[in-house]
GROMACS .gro file of C-alpha atoms in nm:
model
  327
    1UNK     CA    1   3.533  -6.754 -26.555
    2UNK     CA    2   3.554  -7.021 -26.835
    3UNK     CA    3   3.249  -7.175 -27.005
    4UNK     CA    4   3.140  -7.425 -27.228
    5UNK     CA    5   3.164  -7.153 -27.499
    6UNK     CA    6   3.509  -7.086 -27.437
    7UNK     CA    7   3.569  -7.445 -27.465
    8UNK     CA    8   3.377  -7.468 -27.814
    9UNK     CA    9   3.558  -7.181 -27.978
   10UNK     CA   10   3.889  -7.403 -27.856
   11UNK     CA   11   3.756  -7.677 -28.035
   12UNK     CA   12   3.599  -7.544 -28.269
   13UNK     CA   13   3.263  -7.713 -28.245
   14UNK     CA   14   2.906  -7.576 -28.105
   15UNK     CA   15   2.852  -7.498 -27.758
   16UNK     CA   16   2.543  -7.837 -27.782
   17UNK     CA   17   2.829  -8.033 -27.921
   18UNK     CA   18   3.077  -7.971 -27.600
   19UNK     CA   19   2.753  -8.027 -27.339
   20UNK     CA   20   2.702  -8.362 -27.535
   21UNK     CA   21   3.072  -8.425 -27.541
   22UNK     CA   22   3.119  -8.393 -27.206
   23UNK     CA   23   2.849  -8.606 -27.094
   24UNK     CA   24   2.935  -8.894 -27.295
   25UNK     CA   25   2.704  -8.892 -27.523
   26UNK     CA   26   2.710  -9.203 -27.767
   27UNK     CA   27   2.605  -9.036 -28.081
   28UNK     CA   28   2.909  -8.794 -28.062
   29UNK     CA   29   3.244  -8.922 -28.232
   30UNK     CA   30   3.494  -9.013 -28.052
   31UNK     CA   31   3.776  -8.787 -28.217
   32UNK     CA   32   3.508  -8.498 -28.118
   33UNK     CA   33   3.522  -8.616 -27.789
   34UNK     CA   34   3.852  -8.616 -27.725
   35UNK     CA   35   3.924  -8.250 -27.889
   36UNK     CA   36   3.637  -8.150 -27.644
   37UNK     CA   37   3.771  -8.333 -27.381
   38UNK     CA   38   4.173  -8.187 -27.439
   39UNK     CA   39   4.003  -7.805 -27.482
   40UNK     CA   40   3.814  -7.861 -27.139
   41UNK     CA   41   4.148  -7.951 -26.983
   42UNK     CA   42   4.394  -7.664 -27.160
   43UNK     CA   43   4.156  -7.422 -27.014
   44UNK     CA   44   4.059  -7.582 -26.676
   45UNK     CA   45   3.697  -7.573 -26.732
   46UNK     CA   46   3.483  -7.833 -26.524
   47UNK     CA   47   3.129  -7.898 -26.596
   48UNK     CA   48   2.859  -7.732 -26.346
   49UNK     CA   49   2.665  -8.068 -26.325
   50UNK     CA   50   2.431  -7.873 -26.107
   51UNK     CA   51   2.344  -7.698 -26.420
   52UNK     CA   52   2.388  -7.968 -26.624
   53UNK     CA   53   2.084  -8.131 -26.452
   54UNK     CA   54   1.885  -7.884 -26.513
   55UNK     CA   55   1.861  -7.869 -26.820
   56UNK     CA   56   1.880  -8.194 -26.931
   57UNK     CA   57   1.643  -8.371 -26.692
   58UNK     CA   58   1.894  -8.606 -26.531
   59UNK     CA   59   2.062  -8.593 -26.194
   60UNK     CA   60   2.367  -8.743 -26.332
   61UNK     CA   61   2.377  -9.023 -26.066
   62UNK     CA   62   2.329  -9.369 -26.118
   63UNK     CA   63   2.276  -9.589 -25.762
   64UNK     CA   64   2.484  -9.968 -25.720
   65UNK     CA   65   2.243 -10.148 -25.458
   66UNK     CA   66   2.431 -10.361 -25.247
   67UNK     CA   67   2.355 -10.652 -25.006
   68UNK     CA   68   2.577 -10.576 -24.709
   69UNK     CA   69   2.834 -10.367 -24.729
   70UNK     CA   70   3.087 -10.561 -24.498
   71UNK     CA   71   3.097 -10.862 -24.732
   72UNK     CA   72   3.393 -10.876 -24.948
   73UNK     CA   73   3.281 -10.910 -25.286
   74UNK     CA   74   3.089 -10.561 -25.271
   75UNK     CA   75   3.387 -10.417 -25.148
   76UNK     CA   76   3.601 -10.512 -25.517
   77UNK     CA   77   3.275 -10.424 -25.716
   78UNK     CA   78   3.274 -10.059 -25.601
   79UNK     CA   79   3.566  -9.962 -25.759
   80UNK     CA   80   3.506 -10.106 -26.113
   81UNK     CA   81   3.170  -9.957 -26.099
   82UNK     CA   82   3.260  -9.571 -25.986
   83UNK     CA   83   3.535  -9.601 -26.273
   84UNK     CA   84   3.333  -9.668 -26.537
   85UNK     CA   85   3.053  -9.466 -26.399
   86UNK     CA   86   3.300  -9.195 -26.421
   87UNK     CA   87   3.369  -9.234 -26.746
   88UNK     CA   88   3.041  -9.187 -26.840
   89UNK     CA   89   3.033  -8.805 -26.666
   90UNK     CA   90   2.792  -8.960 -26.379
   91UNK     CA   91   2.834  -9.023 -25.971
   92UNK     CA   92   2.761  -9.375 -25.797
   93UNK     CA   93   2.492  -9.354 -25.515
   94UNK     CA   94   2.579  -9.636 -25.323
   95UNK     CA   95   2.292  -9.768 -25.113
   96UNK     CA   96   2.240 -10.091 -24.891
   97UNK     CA   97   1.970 -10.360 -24.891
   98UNK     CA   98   1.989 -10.573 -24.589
   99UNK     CA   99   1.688 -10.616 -24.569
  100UNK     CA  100   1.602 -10.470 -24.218
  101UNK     CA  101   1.415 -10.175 -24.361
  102UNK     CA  102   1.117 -10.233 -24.617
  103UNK     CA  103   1.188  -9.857 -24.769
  104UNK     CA  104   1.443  -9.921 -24.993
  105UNK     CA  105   1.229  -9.889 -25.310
  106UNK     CA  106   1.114  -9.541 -25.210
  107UNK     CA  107   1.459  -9.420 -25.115
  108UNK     CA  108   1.538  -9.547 -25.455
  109UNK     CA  109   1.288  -9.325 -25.623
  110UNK     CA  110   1.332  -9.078 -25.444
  111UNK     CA  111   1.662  -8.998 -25.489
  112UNK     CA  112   1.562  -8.911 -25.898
  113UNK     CA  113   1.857  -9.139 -25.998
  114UNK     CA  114   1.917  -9.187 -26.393
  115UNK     CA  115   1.940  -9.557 -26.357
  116UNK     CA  116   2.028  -9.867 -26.119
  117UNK     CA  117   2.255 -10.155 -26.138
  118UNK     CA  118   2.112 -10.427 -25.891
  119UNK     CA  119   2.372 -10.614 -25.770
  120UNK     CA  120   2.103 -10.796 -25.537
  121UNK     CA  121   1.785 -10.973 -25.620
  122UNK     CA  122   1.621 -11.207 -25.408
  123UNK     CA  123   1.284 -11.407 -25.568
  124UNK     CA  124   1.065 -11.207 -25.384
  125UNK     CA  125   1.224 -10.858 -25.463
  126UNK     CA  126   0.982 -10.597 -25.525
  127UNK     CA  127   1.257 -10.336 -25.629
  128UNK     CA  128   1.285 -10.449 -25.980
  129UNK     CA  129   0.884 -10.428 -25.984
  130UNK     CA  130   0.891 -10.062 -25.799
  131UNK     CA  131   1.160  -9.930 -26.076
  132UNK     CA  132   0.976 -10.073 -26.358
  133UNK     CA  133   0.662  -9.888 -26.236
  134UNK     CA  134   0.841  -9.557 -26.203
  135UNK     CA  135   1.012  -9.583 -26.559
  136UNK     CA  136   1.341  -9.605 -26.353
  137UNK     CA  137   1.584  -9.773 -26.603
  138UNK     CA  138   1.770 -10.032 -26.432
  139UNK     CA  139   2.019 -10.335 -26.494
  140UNK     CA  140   2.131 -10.664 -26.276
  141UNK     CA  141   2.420 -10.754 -26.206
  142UNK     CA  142   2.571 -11.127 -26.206
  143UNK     CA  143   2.211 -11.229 -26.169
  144UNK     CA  144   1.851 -11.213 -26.348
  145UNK     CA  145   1.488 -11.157 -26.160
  146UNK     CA  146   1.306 -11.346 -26.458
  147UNK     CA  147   0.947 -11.193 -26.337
  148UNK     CA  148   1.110 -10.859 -26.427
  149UNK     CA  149   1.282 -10.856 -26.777
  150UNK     CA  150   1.553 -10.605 -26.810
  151UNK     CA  151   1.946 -10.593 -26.956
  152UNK     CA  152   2.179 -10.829 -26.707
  153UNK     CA  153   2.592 -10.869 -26.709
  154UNK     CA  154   2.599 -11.253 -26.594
  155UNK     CA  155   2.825 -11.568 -26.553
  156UNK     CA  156   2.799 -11.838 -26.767
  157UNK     CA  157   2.860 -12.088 -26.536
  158UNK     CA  158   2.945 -12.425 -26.720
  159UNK     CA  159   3.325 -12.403 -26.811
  160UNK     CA  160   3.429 -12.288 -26.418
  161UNK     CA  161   3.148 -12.555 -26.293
  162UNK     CA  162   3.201 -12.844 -26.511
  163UNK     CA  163   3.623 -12.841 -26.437
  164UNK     CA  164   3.499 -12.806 -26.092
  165UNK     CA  165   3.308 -13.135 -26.070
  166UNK     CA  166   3.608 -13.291 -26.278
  167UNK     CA  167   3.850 -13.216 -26.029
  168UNK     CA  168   3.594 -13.389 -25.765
  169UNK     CA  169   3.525 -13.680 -25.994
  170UNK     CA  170   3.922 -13.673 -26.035
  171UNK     CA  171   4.027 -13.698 -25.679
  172UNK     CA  172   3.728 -13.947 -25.652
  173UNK     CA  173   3.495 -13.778 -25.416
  174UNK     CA  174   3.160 -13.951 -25.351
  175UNK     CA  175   2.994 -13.755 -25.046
  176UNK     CA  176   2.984 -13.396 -25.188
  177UNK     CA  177   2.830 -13.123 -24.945
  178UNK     CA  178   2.682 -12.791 -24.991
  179UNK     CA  179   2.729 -12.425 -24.771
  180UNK     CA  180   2.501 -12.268 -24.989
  181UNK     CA  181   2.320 -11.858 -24.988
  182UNK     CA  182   1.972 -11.794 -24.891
  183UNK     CA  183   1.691 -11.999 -25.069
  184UNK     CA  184   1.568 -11.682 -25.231
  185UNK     CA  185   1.884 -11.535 -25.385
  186UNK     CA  186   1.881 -11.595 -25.755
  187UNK     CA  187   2.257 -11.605 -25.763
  188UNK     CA  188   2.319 -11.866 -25.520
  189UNK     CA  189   1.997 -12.111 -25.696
  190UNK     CA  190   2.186 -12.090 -25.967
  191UNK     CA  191   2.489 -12.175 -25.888
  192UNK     CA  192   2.365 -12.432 -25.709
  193UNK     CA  193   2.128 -12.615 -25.902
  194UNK     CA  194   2.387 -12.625 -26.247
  195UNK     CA  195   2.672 -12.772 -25.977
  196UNK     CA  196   2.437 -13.040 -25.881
  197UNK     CA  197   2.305 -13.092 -26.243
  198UNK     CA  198   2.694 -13.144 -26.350
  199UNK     CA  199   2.744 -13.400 -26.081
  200UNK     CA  200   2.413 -13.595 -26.118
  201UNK     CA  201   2.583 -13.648 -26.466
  202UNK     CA  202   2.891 -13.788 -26.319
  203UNK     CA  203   2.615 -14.005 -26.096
  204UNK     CA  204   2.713 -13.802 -25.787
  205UNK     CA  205   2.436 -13.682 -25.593
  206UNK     CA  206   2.418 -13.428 -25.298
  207UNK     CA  207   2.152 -13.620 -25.031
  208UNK     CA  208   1.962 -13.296 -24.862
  209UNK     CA  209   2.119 -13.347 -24.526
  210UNK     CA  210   2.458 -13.274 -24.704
  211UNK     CA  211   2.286 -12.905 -24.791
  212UNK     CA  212   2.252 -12.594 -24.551
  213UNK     CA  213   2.188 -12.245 -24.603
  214UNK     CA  214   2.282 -11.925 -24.470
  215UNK     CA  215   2.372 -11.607 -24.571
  216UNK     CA  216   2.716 -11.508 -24.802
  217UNK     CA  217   2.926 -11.441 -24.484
  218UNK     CA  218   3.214 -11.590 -24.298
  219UNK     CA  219   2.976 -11.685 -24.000
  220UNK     CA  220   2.742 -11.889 -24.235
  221UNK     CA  221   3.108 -12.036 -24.313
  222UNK     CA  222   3.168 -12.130 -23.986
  223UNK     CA  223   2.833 -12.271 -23.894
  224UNK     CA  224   2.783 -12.422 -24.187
  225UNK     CA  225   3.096 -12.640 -24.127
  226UNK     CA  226   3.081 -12.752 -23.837
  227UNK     CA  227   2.712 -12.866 -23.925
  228UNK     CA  228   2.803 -13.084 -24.183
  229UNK     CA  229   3.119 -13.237 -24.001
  230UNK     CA  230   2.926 -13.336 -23.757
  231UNK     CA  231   2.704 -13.575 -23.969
  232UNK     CA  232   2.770 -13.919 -23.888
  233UNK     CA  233   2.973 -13.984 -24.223
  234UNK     CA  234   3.051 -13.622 -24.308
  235UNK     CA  235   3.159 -13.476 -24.661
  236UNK     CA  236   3.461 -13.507 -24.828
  237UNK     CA  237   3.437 -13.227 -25.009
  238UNK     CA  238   3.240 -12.894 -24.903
  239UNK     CA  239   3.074 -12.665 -25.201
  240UNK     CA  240   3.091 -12.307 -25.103
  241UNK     CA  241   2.829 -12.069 -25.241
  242UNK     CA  242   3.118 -11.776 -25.207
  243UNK     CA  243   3.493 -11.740 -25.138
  244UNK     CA  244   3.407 -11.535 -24.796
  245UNK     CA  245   3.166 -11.849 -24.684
  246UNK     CA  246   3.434 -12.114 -24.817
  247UNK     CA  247   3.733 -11.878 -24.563
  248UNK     CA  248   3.472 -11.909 -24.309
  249UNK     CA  249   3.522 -12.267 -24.309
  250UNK     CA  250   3.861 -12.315 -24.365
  251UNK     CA  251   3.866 -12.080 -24.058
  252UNK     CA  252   3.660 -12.378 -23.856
  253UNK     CA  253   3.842 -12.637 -23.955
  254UNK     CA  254   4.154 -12.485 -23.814
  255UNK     CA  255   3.941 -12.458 -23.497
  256UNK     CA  256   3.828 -12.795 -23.520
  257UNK     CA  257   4.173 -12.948 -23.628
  258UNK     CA  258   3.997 -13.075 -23.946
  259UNK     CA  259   4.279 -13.098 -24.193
  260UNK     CA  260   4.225 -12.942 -24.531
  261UNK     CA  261   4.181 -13.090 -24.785
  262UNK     CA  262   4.312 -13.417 -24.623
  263UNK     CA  263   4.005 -13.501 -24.409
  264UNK     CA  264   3.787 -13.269 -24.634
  265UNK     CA  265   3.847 -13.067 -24.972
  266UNK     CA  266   3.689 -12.706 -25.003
  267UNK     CA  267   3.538 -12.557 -25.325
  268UNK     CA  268   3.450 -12.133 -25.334
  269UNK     CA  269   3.328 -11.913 -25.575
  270UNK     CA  270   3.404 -11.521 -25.683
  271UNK     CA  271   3.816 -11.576 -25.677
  272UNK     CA  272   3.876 -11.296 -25.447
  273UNK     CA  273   4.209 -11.173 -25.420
  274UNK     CA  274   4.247 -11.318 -25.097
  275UNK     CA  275   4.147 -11.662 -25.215
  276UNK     CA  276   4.497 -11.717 -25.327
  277UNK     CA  277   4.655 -11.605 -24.947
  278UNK     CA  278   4.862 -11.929 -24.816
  279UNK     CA  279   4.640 -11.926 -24.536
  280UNK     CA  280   4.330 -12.031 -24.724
  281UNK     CA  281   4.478 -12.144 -25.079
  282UNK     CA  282   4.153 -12.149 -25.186
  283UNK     CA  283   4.006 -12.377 -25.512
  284UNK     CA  284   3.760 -12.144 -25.655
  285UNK     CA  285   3.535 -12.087 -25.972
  286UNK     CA  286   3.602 -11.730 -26.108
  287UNK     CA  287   3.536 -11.467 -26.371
  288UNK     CA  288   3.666 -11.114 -26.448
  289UNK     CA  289   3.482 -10.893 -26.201
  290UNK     CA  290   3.614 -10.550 -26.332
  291UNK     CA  291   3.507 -10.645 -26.678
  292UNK     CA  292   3.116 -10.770 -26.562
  293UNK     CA  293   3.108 -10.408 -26.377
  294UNK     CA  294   3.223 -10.239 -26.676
  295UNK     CA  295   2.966 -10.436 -26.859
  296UNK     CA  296   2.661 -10.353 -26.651
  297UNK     CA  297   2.762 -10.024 -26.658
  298UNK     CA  298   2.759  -9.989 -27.013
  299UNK     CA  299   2.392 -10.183 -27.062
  300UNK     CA  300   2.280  -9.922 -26.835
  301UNK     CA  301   2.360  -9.610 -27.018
  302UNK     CA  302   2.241  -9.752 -27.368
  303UNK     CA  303   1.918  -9.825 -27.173
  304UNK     CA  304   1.891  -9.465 -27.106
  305UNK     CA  305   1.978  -9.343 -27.392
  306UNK     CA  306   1.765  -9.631 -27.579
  307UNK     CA  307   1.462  -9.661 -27.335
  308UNK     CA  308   1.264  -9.861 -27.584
  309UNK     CA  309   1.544 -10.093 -27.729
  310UNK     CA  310   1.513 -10.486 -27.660
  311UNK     CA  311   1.631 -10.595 -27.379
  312UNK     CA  312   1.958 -10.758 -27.371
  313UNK     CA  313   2.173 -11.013 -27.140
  314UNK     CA  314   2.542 -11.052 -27.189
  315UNK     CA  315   2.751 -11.316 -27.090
  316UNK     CA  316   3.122 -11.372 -26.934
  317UNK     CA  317   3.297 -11.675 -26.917
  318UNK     CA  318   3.409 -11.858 -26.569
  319UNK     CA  319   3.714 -12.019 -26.485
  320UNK     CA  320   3.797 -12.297 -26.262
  321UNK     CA  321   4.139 -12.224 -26.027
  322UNK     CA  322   4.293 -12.538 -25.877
  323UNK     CA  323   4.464 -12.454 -25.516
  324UNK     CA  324   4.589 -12.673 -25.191
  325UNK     CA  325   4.212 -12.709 -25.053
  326UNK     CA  326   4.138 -12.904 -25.390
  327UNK     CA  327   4.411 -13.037 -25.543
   0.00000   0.00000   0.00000
């Protein structure tokens, strides 16, 4: 049976060099990696990460906590995530936090993962608390928990929001409304509050009976519509905290026989694939998902490796796409 050894003599390095090699280890060169990497595939030799735990400490997992797993969004993160994971010689444990169970935390732990990348954070999260107790290293994802420093891949938000409120302010909308996430989701305050800063500068203000909350679904979409619409003098233009709420909508207007974006103009966020379907043509603020995953990722493993280093945030543009429910 073929070992690491074998695969050293190939390359003609030390049998600590190929176990570092193969598990991506920063410090090794990359020209060392690949003539590890080429030896390891001439002679069909896969690491025993069983064994490779063992001795090193690690599990060679890293978990991606989720929100709900039925909501679009998640479903294009996964991918970017276990790719560059895998790159890295590591598994993604992908766990759930809808909130229905107050045990995530200890599953968390439990499960001896190298690190975390929390792609959900509410306010009042005691997860980032629970890791940082435990010495868990641990990185967010297109969002910050400022009572828990710690590396973040985020948006900046002012180039995709401020063409956004110059398309309203160009089309002349005056009664802006708002489908907006939970109150205690740091992504969706966010979002929020620099969209309504950018349009109190344009002296457009959103009254707080133009503003409901719900959750980042298509039924918080749909519910969210029809309340505003059936204000006395209802919005012309609806804010969307996320694409899936803003197809929600769309989907109750066609219900209702509320034109779009003649009798009202609709606004998302994420630009999801799907966003540019004819059936929604969907306006939406975007950034390059596959590059924030890959990203996080990457701030995750130099925190384990570098344990003590400063933390560090790092920031990816937005973009503003115009489409038929905002011209």
């Amino acid at each position: 049976m073929v070992n690491s050894f074998d695969v050293a003599r190939l390359a003609g390095v030390s049998q600590s060099t190929v176990s570092r090699a193969l598990r991506g280890d920063s410090k090794v060169s990359e020209r060392t990696r690949t003539l590890v990497a080429d030896a390891a595939k001439t002679l069909g030799y896969v690491p025993n990460l069983a064994g490779r735990a063992l001795s090193s400490g690690r599990t060679n997992r890293i978990g991606l906590l989720v929100t709900d797993l039925s909501n679009e969004f998640y479903h294009r993160l996964i991918g970017p995530v276990v790719d560059r994971v895998d790159e890295h010689q590591h598994e993604v444990v992908l766990l759930a936090d809808n909130q229905s169970t107050s045990d995530i935390p200890n599953r968390i732990i439990s499960l001896g993962l190298d690190g975390v990348i929390l792609a959900t954070t509410t306010t009042d999260s005691v997860i980032p608390y629970k890791l940082r107790e435990k010495n868990i290293p641990f990185v967010y994802f297109n969002r910050i928990a400022p009572a828990v420093p710690a590396d973040a891949a985020v948006i900046d938000l002012t180039d995709g929001m401020q063409d956004l409120v110059n398309a309203i302010k160009r089309n002349g909308y005056k009664r802006v409304g708002a489908i907006l996430g939970p109150k205690n989701a740091t992504t969706g305050t966010l979002r929020a509050n620099i969209f309504f800063e950018l349009l109190a500068q344009n002296e457009i203000f959103v009254p707080f009976d133009y503003r409901v909350n719900g959750d980042f679904s298509i039924p918080a979409g749909l519910e969210g519509f029809q309340e505003l619409m059936s204000r006395e003098v209802p919005p012309d233009v609806i804010f969307c905290a996320n694409d899936v709420v803003a197809m929600g909508a769309i989907n109750a207007a066609h219900v209702y026989d509320i034109k779009v974006p003649e009798d009202v103009a609709l606004v998302g966020f994420d630009d999801l694939p799907e966003a540019k379907w004819p059936i929604f043509s969907l306006s939406t603020v975007g950034f390059d998902l596959e590059k924030l995953a890959a990203v996080a990722v990457d701030l995750l493993f130099e925190r384990i490796e570098n344990p003590e280093a400063d933390f560090k945030t790092v920031e990816l543009p937005s973009y503003y796409v115009t489409r038929k429910s905002l011209p």
